[in-house]
Amino acid sequence: MNKKIMDIDSVEVWDGNMAAAQALRQADVDVVAAYPITPSTPTVENYAGFHANGYVDGEFVMVESEHAAMSACVGAAAAGGRVATATSSQGFALMIEVLYQASGMRLPITLVQVNRALAAPLNVNGDHSDMYLGRDSGWINTCAFSPQEAYDLTLCSFKIGEHLDVRLPVIVNQDGFMTSHTAQNVITLDDETADKFVGPYKQVNAMLDFSKPVTHGVQTEENWHFEHKAKQHAALMASTKVIDEVFAEFEKVSGRKYNRLETYKMEDAEVAIVALGTTYESAQLAADKMRAQGIKAGVVAPRVLRPFPLEELAATLQNVKAIACMDRSAPGGTVGALYNEVCGALFNTPARPVVSNIIYGLGGRDMTIATLCEIYAELDKDAKSGKRNGALQRFVGVRGPELSFYNK
Amino acid sequence: MSNQKEIKNLKSFSTAAERFEGAHVLCPGCAHSIIVREILNATNDNLVVSAATGCLEVCTAIYPHTSWDCSWIHIGFENSSTAVAGAESMYNALRNKGRLPEGYKAPKFVAFGGDGATYDIGFQWLSGCFERGHNMMYVCLDNEVYANTGGQRSSSTPIGASATTSPAGSTSYGEKKNKKDMLSIMAAHGAPYVAQVAPNKWKDMVKKIQTGFETEGPVFINAMSACTTEWKFPIHKTVEASDLAVDSLVFPLYEIINGKELNITYRPKNVVPVRDYLAFQPRFKHLFTPQYEYIIDEWQKRVDAQWDYLQRREEARV
């Protein structure tokens, strides 16, 4: 190793971008190929600074587009080493073609994704439209709700993706600006502990190992394609166990516990909000307020979006009477993506709670605790009457006449 | 270089151990396989090869088979250049970190793409790789058409050719635009070495490939690849088609060093009229009518002018 050790304190004030960049540095990534895009740009800028000052000794390749970034990542990963990149929104959309190549070739790559709206209209602020765009690309998909979690999950991503039972790429999502640009206290691991936790990269079918020539990215027709895709899905589903193991191992070194499905006060909850990103924490504060008023409120957040914690989610929501699924993405002519996931999980279970779909916060619009309390109050009405009182899908926080759909 | 093959004669060259094996399903008469063999056989070094989506890729790596006895990857249509650039970056990283085994020899990085992948869809990626100066060779297998998908025009398709998306018809002579001058564009990137090659002039080609492998930085090779299927000549006449291309000067063989020094590497003893080159390929047969004959005359003028320009540049050394 030719790199300098960076002095960091046990608690640093980092935003989500710096937290992710520090995790990439500590994970001793071999190749970072990236193209800057708001709001993930500082992840790459911070890493460039580490590279320029000798704190990382891998290759840092500034390519000409996000599509090229992921193309270089796939080539580098197939060559046989640890690879990462970062992106957002339009850049992520441009990468999509190659995301499928990465997962189809079973190449572990970490993608720090800072979630942002998709144009048009052009908007640089946070929502989850890009996250849903990539959820079916065969990548493991995790969600960090704070800079601390962006740091922790990015470290975990290498260990999960590179596990020999998995060998799949991993996305770590965080909210644009709300997480990526908000500085908070981040409890750090020292370089040695982090390095030991992530561990050395294990080469599998490396192109740079000339003792055994390998052919990556073959063509298949109907005689083999199905089997390849089936095995890829099997590996993705099997990653569930590895994710649990890595989270448990991380708890041992950090004291911080992560679950594939995060819950807050769900033991006796009668009404629940299911949300992702920074809204998870806001909803916890709202739930506390509602509990002070005697409403048994809880919050649920999938930490891992792929593989989806379907069974855990169904079990958690079994005794809940009314649920609001909060989608921070434009639904595009149907119910929100998270609503679909949750209803899919609940359909084959005995419990049939009243479920509504809240569309909120598009393009970076705030979701306040007061609004979350209002949503809880309406869930309480639904729970008491045993039926939905408002429309199935409502746009909350949008100007103009109320937008609501699927009224039946 | 010690790792490059000594070329005594075609027999000794062609009987070298193969890294591009038979049992691929390229068309009989396809020049791709000749070019790829000549390139891979020009060095004894380890190779990391990528291929763009296209004839070469779909005909040589159909699971569970492969024709490649070397490291090989295909990602997409547009990014074979960047795939190899990524692998080269990983090599540099592992070397700098001291993670390569003792005695590990530096490999050569080669990317292949057809003219569609090079002149059109993959141009941005190629340009990016050359701007960044990756130590790699990019080879365009230029058959002047999207042959893999049934003969659509590309920006390498020459004027007057009938392609499925620029067909000759009662009111059209086929492709309306001249072929893009790819070699000038790549030389303008400041690439240390760019060259045009043709598989029939194998000695010239192997020499250029070896020069390319010895060169530090990005190298661009434009290889004329006669396509029996889309140019519609008999399958046993691939070399003849290639001879006509270089002897008519439609596809002149030359190299440009550091974007400046131009060397013509083959001067036909008897220059063949462009008319003969076109007449050999039924994709141009509609030009041989009174209505469109002027296209042939214009083509001859353009080829003469280009040859004159190349000679002047060679002389001027600028």
XYZ file of C-alpha atoms in Angstrom:
726
model
C 0.000 0.000 0.000
C 1.340 3.424 -0.981
C -1.367 5.565 0.558
C -1.248 7.937 3.485
C -3.323 7.318 6.596
C -5.949 9.985 7.179
C -6.441 11.271 10.688
C -10.117 11.229 11.502
C -11.836 11.697 14.845
C -14.182 9.168 16.344
C -16.973 11.642 15.627
C -16.803 13.804 12.500
C -19.281 16.334 11.118
C -19.895 14.984 7.647
C -22.685 15.333 5.126
C -23.888 12.273 3.235
C -21.529 12.855 0.326
C -18.462 13.111 2.563
C -19.636 10.103 4.567
C -19.891 8.026 1.396
C -16.551 9.280 0.075
C -14.852 8.402 3.367
C -16.326 4.906 3.188
C -14.922 4.489 -0.338
C -11.521 5.639 0.917
C -11.553 3.274 3.870
C -12.755 0.356 1.737
C -9.563 0.719 -0.316
C -11.430 0.790 -3.627
C -9.174 -0.053 -6.578
C -10.971 1.839 -9.331
C -13.450 4.705 -9.067
C -14.786 5.787 -12.473
C -17.309 8.581 -12.278
C -18.956 11.543 -13.920
C -20.099 14.344 -11.633
C -23.797 15.039 -11.245
C -25.745 17.014 -8.670
C -26.321 16.214 -5.820
C -23.817 13.327 -5.727
C -20.992 15.493 -7.122
C -19.262 16.107 -3.772
C -18.867 12.346 -3.228
C -16.677 12.276 -6.313
C -15.042 15.636 -5.523
C -14.136 14.512 -2.014
C -12.707 11.297 -3.392
C -10.728 13.272 -6.008
C -9.291 15.286 -3.107
C -8.272 12.107 -1.284
C -6.661 10.854 -4.504
C -4.856 14.139 -5.172
C -3.451 14.160 -1.645
C -2.310 10.565 -1.565
C -4.967 9.170 0.779
C -6.034 6.631 -1.834
C -3.730 4.767 -4.177
C -6.240 3.288 -6.598
C -7.164 4.626 -10.014
C -9.542 7.546 -10.269
C -10.981 7.849 -13.780
C -13.052 10.897 -14.684
C -14.947 9.713 -17.709
C -17.080 11.612 -20.204
C -20.528 10.391 -19.107
C -22.311 8.277 -16.521
C -22.842 5.571 -19.118
C -19.068 5.472 -19.576
C -18.609 5.547 -15.789
C -20.588 2.353 -15.359
C -18.978 0.864 -18.496
C -15.527 1.462 -17.034
C -16.715 0.083 -13.692
C -17.896 -3.124 -15.375
C -14.614 -3.488 -17.287
C -12.612 -2.820 -14.123
C -14.684 -5.178 -11.976
C -14.394 -7.938 -14.574
C -10.636 -7.340 -14.614
C -10.650 -8.304 -10.927
C -10.769 -5.661 -8.206
C -12.908 -3.444 -6.001
C -14.890 -0.822 -7.896
C -17.231 2.030 -7.010
C -18.972 5.048 -8.509
C -21.580 7.635 -7.544
C -24.451 9.228 -9.398
C -27.923 10.765 -9.281
C -31.040 11.187 -11.370
C -30.378 11.811 -15.076
C -26.929 10.330 -14.701
C -28.387 7.230 -13.140
C -30.912 7.071 -15.969
C -28.033 7.183 -18.456
C -26.316 4.346 -16.576
C -29.334 2.064 -16.565
C -28.357 0.015 -19.617
C -25.041 -0.907 -18.064
C -26.565 -1.639 -14.629
C -28.172 -4.703 -16.160
C -24.811 -5.737 -17.646
C -23.121 -5.443 -14.249
C -25.667 -7.587 -12.425
C -26.020 -10.045 -15.313
C -22.262 -10.597 -15.279
C -22.388 -10.947 -11.469
C -19.864 -8.178 -10.872
C -19.745 -6.599 -7.413
C -19.671 -2.812 -7.804
C -20.822 -0.230 -5.273
C -22.950 2.638 -6.551
C -23.510 5.543 -4.185
C -26.782 6.963 -5.407
C -27.951 10.323 -4.162
C -31.635 10.321 -5.031
C -33.032 13.137 -7.129
C -36.048 13.884 -9.311
C -36.088 12.972 -12.992
C -36.705 15.630 -15.651
C -38.813 17.102 -17.167
C -39.090 19.629 -15.635
C -35.414 19.682 -14.771
C -34.978 19.594 -11.022
C -31.839 18.971 -9.012
C -33.503 18.250 -5.675
C -34.283 15.088 -3.856
C -37.017 12.615 -4.589
C -37.047 8.892 -5.187
C -37.884 8.720 -8.900
C -34.386 7.588 -9.846
C -34.320 4.957 -7.108
C -37.400 3.254 -8.531
C -36.001 3.501 -12.047
C -33.205 1.126 -11.068
C -34.917 -1.188 -8.632
C -35.443 -4.040 -11.134
C -31.927 -3.971 -12.571
C -30.790 -6.960 -10.511
C -28.730 -4.909 -8.063
C -28.973 -5.193 -4.323
C -30.606 -1.930 -3.333
C -30.154 -0.416 0.124
C -31.381 2.836 1.599
C -29.481 5.124 3.954
C -31.597 7.655 5.804
C -28.812 9.820 7.274
C -25.110 10.608 6.702
C -24.253 8.076 9.425
C -26.153 5.413 7.556
C -24.643 6.473 4.216
C -21.225 5.835 5.764
C -22.177 2.566 7.419
C -24.095 1.067 4.507
C -21.443 2.011 1.966
C -18.898 0.093 4.046
C -21.318 -2.840 4.296
C -22.055 -2.768 0.547
C -18.620 -4.113 -0.396
C -18.831 -6.959 2.042
C -22.306 -7.911 0.856
C -21.728 -7.603 -2.895
C -18.336 -9.318 -2.898
C -19.465 -12.266 -0.770
C -18.805 -15.457 -2.714
C -22.442 -16.543 -2.356
C -23.616 -13.248 -3.813
C -21.228 -11.551 -6.298
C -23.703 -8.843 -7.195
C -23.520 -5.061 -7.446
C -25.006 -2.900 -4.703
C -26.703 0.506 -4.734
C -26.644 2.623 -1.577
C -29.358 5.276 -1.816
C -29.500 8.518 0.142
C -31.777 11.564 -0.179
C -30.535 14.354 -2.420
C -29.564 17.454 -0.398
C -31.556 16.325 2.648
C -28.944 13.656 3.388
C -26.217 14.406 0.878
C -25.734 18.041 1.897
C -26.818 18.079 5.529
C -23.852 17.846 7.861
C -24.417 15.754 10.944
C -22.336 13.971 13.498
C -21.032 10.740 12.052
C -19.470 8.190 14.369
C -16.538 6.780 12.447
C -14.547 3.592 12.386
C -10.818 4.099 12.352
C -9.146 3.160 9.053
C -7.782 -0.096 10.373
C -11.096 -1.292 11.790
C -12.953 -0.317 8.614
C -10.344 -1.997 6.422
C -10.490 -5.140 8.512
C -14.285 -5.163 8.439
C -14.523 -4.796 4.639
C -11.651 -7.232 4.091
C -9.488 -7.878 1.032
C -11.050 -8.247 -2.396
C -11.404 -11.821 -3.593
C -10.891 -12.243 -7.334
C -13.420 -14.406 -9.190
C -13.004 -15.081 -12.921
C -10.672 -12.117 -13.210
C -9.688 -11.014 -16.699
C -6.250 -10.091 -15.347
C -5.657 -13.678 -14.216
C -4.118 -15.102 -17.373
C -3.764 -18.608 -16.027
C -7.448 -19.088 -16.814
C -8.851 -17.083 -19.742
C -12.469 -16.067 -19.178
C -15.213 -14.882 -21.493
C -17.505 -12.281 -19.900
C -20.765 -11.014 -21.327
C -21.651 -13.845 -23.686
C -24.661 -14.056 -25.904
C -27.480 -16.432 -25.022
C -30.689 -17.309 -26.790
C -33.821 -18.999 -25.526
C -31.811 -22.163 -24.853
C -29.850 -20.591 -21.958
C -31.047 -17.072 -21.177
C -33.806 -18.220 -18.812
C -31.399 -20.317 -16.745
C -28.964 -17.419 -16.441
C -31.644 -15.036 -15.294
C -33.079 -17.613 -12.896
C -29.673 -18.140 -11.285
C -29.111 -14.411 -11.081
C -32.411 -14.009 -9.239
C -31.516 -16.910 -6.961
C -28.258 -15.186 -6.039
C -30.114 -11.941 -5.362
C -32.598 -13.745 -3.111
C -29.766 -15.592 -1.361
C -28.123 -12.283 -0.555
C -30.801 -11.852 2.129
C -28.872 -14.171 4.431
C -25.558 -12.481 3.650
C -27.030 -9.033 4.272
C -28.228 -10.199 7.710
C -24.795 -11.649 8.481
C -22.954 -8.514 7.359
C -25.310 -6.288 9.374
C -24.681 -8.487 12.429
C -20.942 -8.310 11.900
C -21.150 -4.556 11.483
C -23.046 -4.284 14.748
C -20.147 -6.056 16.450
C -17.574 -3.528 15.203
C -19.715 -0.394 15.395
C -22.496 -1.023 17.883
C -25.002 0.111 15.277
C -27.710 -2.333 14.343
C -29.301 -2.456 10.894
C -32.254 -4.544 9.727
C -33.541 -5.272 6.251
C -36.809 -3.823 7.491
C -36.602 -0.992 9.991
C -39.528 -0.430 12.325
C -40.393 2.135 14.959
C -42.932 1.415 17.707
C -44.627 -1.237 15.601
C -45.125 -3.744 18.444
C -48.603 -2.424 19.251
C -49.174 -0.020 16.358
C -52.680 0.348 14.961
C -51.769 2.899 12.308
C -48.535 2.949 10.357
C -46.662 5.052 7.880
C -44.400 3.230 5.439
C -41.754 5.585 4.111
C -38.198 5.772 2.819
C -35.325 8.189 3.212
C -35.275 11.126 5.588
C -39.057 10.848 6.003
C -38.444 7.763 8.160
C -36.962 9.907 10.917
C -39.589 12.674 10.557
C -42.335 10.075 10.780
C -40.832 8.746 14.032
C -41.125 12.222 15.550
C -44.686 12.488 14.263
C -45.520 9.040 15.664
C -44.280 10.141 19.109
C -46.553 13.194 18.961
C -49.537 11.054 17.975
C -48.807 8.536 20.715
C -48.917 11.429 23.209
C -52.493 11.940 21.954
C -53.334 8.288 22.462
C -53.024 7.162 18.840
C -50.937 4.011 18.486
C -48.718 5.129 15.625
C -45.736 3.332 14.145
C -43.318 3.671 11.244
C -41.936 1.095 8.815
C -39.082 1.563 6.358
C -37.539 -1.032 4.072
C -33.787 -0.659 4.589
C -33.236 -3.055 1.712
C -35.418 -2.393 -1.306
C -33.977 -5.326 -3.283
C -34.243 -8.125 -2.343
C -37.525 -6.805 -0.960
C -38.274 -7.833 2.656
C -41.711 -9.091 1.634
C -42.320 -11.578 4.431
C -40.931 -9.343 7.170
C -43.087 -6.478 5.962
C -46.237 -8.619 5.902
C -45.535 -9.913 9.419
C -44.900 -6.410 10.758
C -48.145 -5.060 9.359
C -50.397 -7.963 10.424
C -52.079 -6.196 13.314
C -52.205 -2.731 11.822
C -55.595 -1.351 10.848
C -54.640 1.513 8.548
C -51.481 2.177 6.577
C -50.230 5.087 4.498
C -47.622 4.172 1.894
C -45.582 7.275 1.229
C -44.177 7.586 -2.272
C -41.677 10.329 -3.010
C -41.797 9.713 -6.754
C -44.151 10.600 -9.573
C -46.481 7.619 -9.944
C -46.745 7.795 -13.744
C -50.331 6.662 -14.162
C -50.726 4.155 -11.362
C -50.391 3.869 -7.614
C -46.977 4.632 -6.153
C -44.150 2.136 -6.322
C -43.881 1.595 -2.568
C -47.670 1.221 -2.320
C -47.476 -1.564 -4.890
C -44.711 -3.299 -2.969
C -46.548 -3.102 0.349
C -49.868 -4.258 -1.065
C -48.061 -7.103 -2.778
C -46.682 -8.144 0.576
C -50.072 -7.942 2.306
C -52.331 -9.533 -0.270
C -51.723 -13.165 0.667
C -51.927 -12.615 4.414
C -54.962 -12.821 6.723
C -54.786 -9.130 7.599
C -56.328 -6.759 5.078
C -55.703 -3.319 6.551
C -56.919 -0.150 4.865
C -54.021 1.063 2.734
C -53.705 4.461 1.129
C -51.067 5.953 -1.104
C -49.613 9.373 -0.354
C -47.578 11.062 -3.085
C -45.393 13.756 -1.522
C -42.209 15.776 -1.634
C -41.569 15.651 -5.376
C -38.555 17.632 -6.563
C -37.345 18.331 -3.048
C -40.538 19.762 -1.490
C -40.456 19.498 2.288
C -42.432 16.957 4.226
C -43.109 18.432 7.641
C -43.857 16.696 10.903
C -47.148 18.607 11.038
C -48.222 17.085 7.707
C -47.177 13.634 8.861
C -49.322 14.137 11.969
C -52.266 15.020 9.738
C -51.712 11.820 7.796
C -51.668 9.856 11.063
C -54.905 11.563 12.129
C -56.568 10.428 8.917
C -55.205 6.910 9.330
C -56.743 6.942 12.798
C -60.129 7.800 11.242
C -59.679 4.944 8.752
C -58.703 2.546 11.521
C -61.710 3.461 13.660
C -64.248 3.216 10.829
C -62.587 0.160 9.264
C -62.698 1.789 5.843
C -60.795 4.383 3.920
C -62.349 7.809 4.361
C -60.385 9.635 1.661
C -59.249 8.686 -1.819
C -56.868 5.796 -2.276
C -54.184 8.040 -3.747
C -53.634 11.615 -2.600
C -51.010 14.223 -3.491
C -49.985 15.921 -0.265
C -48.303 19.331 -0.232
C -49.066 20.204 -3.842
C -50.472 23.675 -4.609
C -53.873 24.112 -6.212
C -57.017 22.019 -5.838
C -56.462 18.734 -4.034
C -55.283 15.966 -6.316
C -56.706 12.587 -5.472
C -57.297 9.477 -7.534
C -58.766 5.987 -7.374
C -61.694 7.166 -5.302
C -63.752 4.013 -5.267
C 9.982 -6.103 -28.884
C 10.781 -9.558 -27.725
C 7.156 -10.474 -27.198
C 6.201 -9.700 -30.727
C 6.210 -12.424 -33.308
C 8.944 -12.563 -35.856
C 7.352 -12.421 -39.262
C 9.274 -14.502 -41.739
C 6.491 -15.526 -44.019
C 2.761 -16.002 -44.018
C 3.065 -19.686 -43.205
C 5.101 -19.195 -40.044
C 2.765 -16.421 -39.001
C -0.464 -18.239 -39.673
C 0.584 -21.470 -37.994
C 1.239 -19.755 -34.642
C -0.799 -20.889 -31.644
C -4.307 -19.507 -31.960
C -6.006 -17.263 -29.458
C -8.959 -16.774 -31.770
C -10.233 -20.268 -32.372
C -12.389 -21.717 -35.085
C -15.950 -22.953 -34.585
C -17.259 -19.415 -34.552
C -20.281 -18.752 -36.713
C -19.062 -15.775 -38.736
C -20.221 -15.916 -42.353
C -18.036 -17.843 -44.778
C -15.789 -15.264 -46.403
C -16.021 -12.775 -43.524
C -12.877 -10.649 -43.248
C -13.401 -10.123 -39.487
C -11.873 -13.471 -38.589
C -8.811 -12.859 -40.772
C -8.219 -9.445 -39.207
C -8.727 -10.653 -35.629
C -6.333 -13.577 -36.140
C -3.692 -11.314 -37.639
C -3.968 -8.928 -34.688
C -3.957 -11.535 -31.918
C -1.114 -13.410 -33.600
C 1.037 -10.286 -33.809
C 2.009 -10.539 -30.143
C 2.910 -13.182 -27.601
C 1.764 -10.960 -24.734
C -1.280 -11.690 -22.647
C -4.362 -9.998 -24.010
C -7.477 -8.404 -22.540
C -9.956 -8.065 -25.383
C -13.383 -6.466 -25.567
C -15.877 -6.532 -28.383
C -18.811 -4.271 -29.089
C -22.188 -5.784 -29.838
C -22.011 -6.792 -33.477
C -21.039 -9.603 -35.827
C -17.765 -10.366 -34.086
C -19.387 -10.559 -30.659
C -22.533 -12.524 -31.476
C -20.666 -15.031 -33.630
C -17.804 -15.838 -31.267
C -19.192 -15.989 -27.725
C -22.455 -17.880 -27.780
C -22.898 -19.587 -24.440
C -21.646 -22.176 -23.607
C -19.032 -21.753 -26.344
C -16.299 -19.207 -26.908
C -13.760 -18.674 -29.659
C -11.518 -16.610 -27.403
C -8.529 -18.206 -25.757
C -7.721 -14.945 -23.985
C -9.493 -12.655 -21.505
C -12.552 -11.304 -23.249
C -15.555 -9.139 -22.422
C -18.607 -7.766 -24.132
C -20.764 -5.124 -22.433
C -22.792 -3.209 -24.991
C -22.873 -1.760 -28.457
C -21.231 1.537 -27.622
C -18.726 0.881 -24.871
C -16.154 -1.737 -25.871
C -13.553 1.050 -25.708
C -14.501 1.987 -22.145
C -14.729 -1.649 -21.034
C -11.086 -2.135 -21.931
C -10.199 1.263 -20.457
C -11.766 0.108 -17.173
C -9.741 -3.108 -17.239
C -6.593 -1.130 -18.002
C -7.338 1.146 -15.038
C -7.717 -1.896 -12.806
C -4.381 -3.225 -14.040
C -2.740 0.124 -13.202
C -4.377 0.157 -9.755
C -3.256 -3.363 -8.854
C 0.242 -2.672 -10.179
C 0.548 0.570 -8.184
C -0.732 -1.142 -5.066
C 1.732 -3.992 -5.488
C -1.036 -6.553 -5.713
C 0.082 -8.274 -8.924
C 1.916 -11.581 -8.483
C 5.684 -11.652 -8.886
C 6.818 -11.910 -12.506
C 3.450 -10.677 -13.760
C 3.770 -9.380 -17.317
C 1.822 -6.335 -18.507
C -0.933 -7.398 -20.881
C -2.082 -5.641 -24.034
C -5.590 -4.134 -24.049
C -7.539 -4.349 -27.297
C -11.089 -3.227 -28.070
C -12.974 -4.218 -31.217
C -16.009 -2.539 -32.703
C -17.710 -2.491 -36.058
C -18.156 0.737 -37.983
C -21.563 1.296 -36.394
C -20.050 0.897 -32.931
C -17.123 3.142 -33.863
C -18.291 5.829 -36.274
C -21.764 6.173 -34.760
C -23.078 4.957 -31.422
C -19.760 4.377 -29.670
C -18.025 7.509 -30.867
C -18.427 9.425 -27.591
C -16.925 6.582 -25.542
C -14.063 6.155 -28.019
C -13.342 9.877 -27.980
C -13.386 9.884 -24.169
C -10.929 6.999 -23.967
C -8.556 8.722 -26.387
C -8.808 12.049 -24.561
C -7.897 10.304 -21.308
C -5.002 8.537 -22.974
C -5.635 4.958 -21.895
C -2.941 2.534 -22.955
C -5.101 0.534 -25.350
C -5.658 -0.313 -28.980
C -9.036 0.246 -30.573
C -9.719 -1.660 -33.774
C -12.616 -0.742 -36.021
C -13.722 -3.640 -38.197
C -14.984 -1.351 -40.931
C -17.383 -3.124 -43.252
C -19.261 0.079 -43.960
C -22.643 -1.238 -42.865
C -24.628 -2.562 -39.878
C -24.075 -6.100 -41.095
C -25.105 -7.855 -37.884
C -28.627 -6.488 -38.035
C -29.263 -6.891 -41.719
C -27.456 -4.205 -43.646
C -28.576 -0.787 -42.451
C -26.470 2.259 -43.345
C -23.931 3.648 -40.902
C -21.949 6.864 -41.142
C -19.203 4.733 -42.668
C -21.450 3.608 -45.534
C -20.096 5.267 -48.697
C -22.105 7.407 -51.066
C -24.059 5.429 -53.617
C -24.175 2.178 -51.648
C -27.565 0.557 -51.401
C -28.241 -0.333 -47.759
C -31.539 -1.409 -46.219
C -32.125 2.013 -44.662
C -30.706 3.883 -47.644
C -31.886 1.658 -50.468
C -31.415 2.461 -54.123
C -34.786 3.007 -55.752
C -36.398 4.636 -58.730
C -35.709 8.069 -57.237
C -32.615 7.316 -55.143
C -29.059 6.164 -55.756
C -28.836 4.857 -52.199
C -26.656 6.394 -49.477
C -26.491 10.161 -49.937
C -23.481 11.103 -47.855
C -19.779 10.500 -48.009
C -18.130 8.189 -45.504
C -16.932 9.902 -42.328
C -13.167 10.447 -42.242
C -12.595 8.545 -39.040
C -8.807 8.374 -39.199
C -8.472 12.174 -39.344
C -10.880 12.508 -36.435
C -8.932 10.049 -34.303
C -5.596 11.594 -35.289
C -6.993 14.975 -34.250
C -7.357 13.593 -30.710
C -3.556 13.745 -30.630
C -3.418 9.954 -30.555
C 0.190 8.747 -30.734
C -0.630 6.280 -33.480
C -3.510 5.764 -35.908
C -3.484 3.654 -39.050
C -5.611 2.141 -41.779
C -5.035 -1.525 -42.523
C -6.477 -4.215 -44.755
C -6.212 -7.949 -44.121
C -4.954 -8.769 -47.623
C -1.864 -6.635 -46.961
C -1.090 -8.778 -43.943
C 2.556 -7.852 -43.555
C 1.720 -4.144 -43.544
C -1.082 -4.836 -41.111
C 0.960 -6.898 -38.659
C 3.727 -4.304 -38.719
C 1.246 -1.566 -37.855
C -0.357 -3.656 -35.122
C 3.062 -4.328 -33.615
C 3.891 -0.621 -33.792
C 0.561 -0.013 -32.073
C 1.338 -2.506 -29.322
C 4.714 -0.830 -28.758
C 3.099 2.601 -28.532
C 2.270 4.108 -25.132
C -1.230 5.531 -25.146
C -4.343 5.058 -27.238
C -3.968 3.572 -30.716
C -6.668 3.564 -33.369
C -6.689 1.035 -36.180
C -9.257 1.256 -38.957
C -9.385 -2.148 -40.598
C -11.139 -2.530 -43.921
C -13.305 -5.605 -43.499
C -14.923 -6.757 -46.717
C -18.407 -8.139 -46.025
C -19.510 -10.837 -48.406
C -23.067 -10.758 -47.082
C -23.754 -7.041 -47.387
C -21.331 -6.128 -50.168
C -22.773 -9.135 -51.936
C -19.674 -10.608 -53.568
C -19.000 -14.392 -53.748
C -17.733 -15.857 -50.460
C -14.396 -16.994 -51.869
C -13.497 -13.501 -53.110
C -12.879 -11.661 -49.821
C -9.207 -11.067 -50.516
C -9.995 -9.982 -54.053
C -12.511 -7.443 -52.735
C -9.871 -6.183 -50.305
C -7.277 -5.963 -53.072
C -9.637 -3.838 -55.148
C -10.270 -1.526 -52.177
C -6.604 -0.778 -51.555
C -5.471 -0.886 -55.182
C -8.168 1.558 -56.252
C -7.080 3.813 -53.347
C -10.674 3.877 -52.111
C -9.141 2.575 -48.877
C -5.562 3.873 -48.797
C -3.126 2.297 -46.357
C -1.330 4.852 -44.221
C -0.494 5.796 -40.665
C -0.369 9.045 -38.712
C 2.064 9.414 -35.812
C 1.296 11.903 -33.027
C -1.465 13.444 -35.089
C 1.092 14.866 -37.514
C 3.600 12.651 -39.288
C 1.780 10.836 -42.075
C 3.277 7.828 -43.846
C 1.718 6.096 -46.809
C 2.599 2.451 -46.304
C 1.350 0.939 -49.552
C 1.517 2.356 -53.063
C -0.214 0.190 -55.678
C 1.986 -0.505 -58.691
C -1.064 -0.342 -60.920
C -3.853 1.809 -59.562
C -7.209 0.261 -60.364
C -10.063 2.577 -61.410
C -12.697 3.153 -58.733
C -15.180 1.869 -61.285
C -13.645 -1.621 -60.992
C -13.954 -1.571 -57.190
C -17.615 -0.560 -57.414
C -18.411 -2.994 -60.218
C -17.206 -5.885 -58.061
C -19.898 -5.215 -55.458
C -23.589 -5.533 -56.341
C -24.435 -2.979 -53.622
C -23.297 -0.374 -56.206
C -24.792 -1.961 -59.331
C -27.477 0.718 -59.754
C -24.697 3.299 -60.246
C -23.874 1.675 -63.567
C -26.847 3.297 -65.260
C -26.817 6.507 -67.302
C -28.881 8.189 -64.594
C -26.325 7.696 -61.802
C -23.008 7.234 -63.585
C -21.982 10.741 -62.532
C -21.672 9.413 -58.940
C -18.867 7.102 -60.115
C -17.075 9.992 -61.813
C -17.384 12.163 -58.729
C -16.146 9.286 -56.593
C -13.038 8.873 -58.779
C -12.330 12.599 -58.456
C -12.683 12.434 -54.688
C -10.339 9.432 -54.418
C -7.759 11.177 -56.642
C -7.980 14.328 -54.552
C -7.635 12.395 -51.289
C -4.582 10.509 -52.613
C -3.050 13.797 -53.682
C -3.744 15.254 -50.236
C -2.206 12.245 -48.437
C 0.932 12.459 -50.575
C 1.292 16.173 -49.957
C 0.852 15.676 -46.241
C 3.393 12.894 -46.217
C 5.862 15.152 -47.982
C 5.160 18.169 -45.811
C 5.475 16.196 -42.533
C 2.782 18.299 -40.898
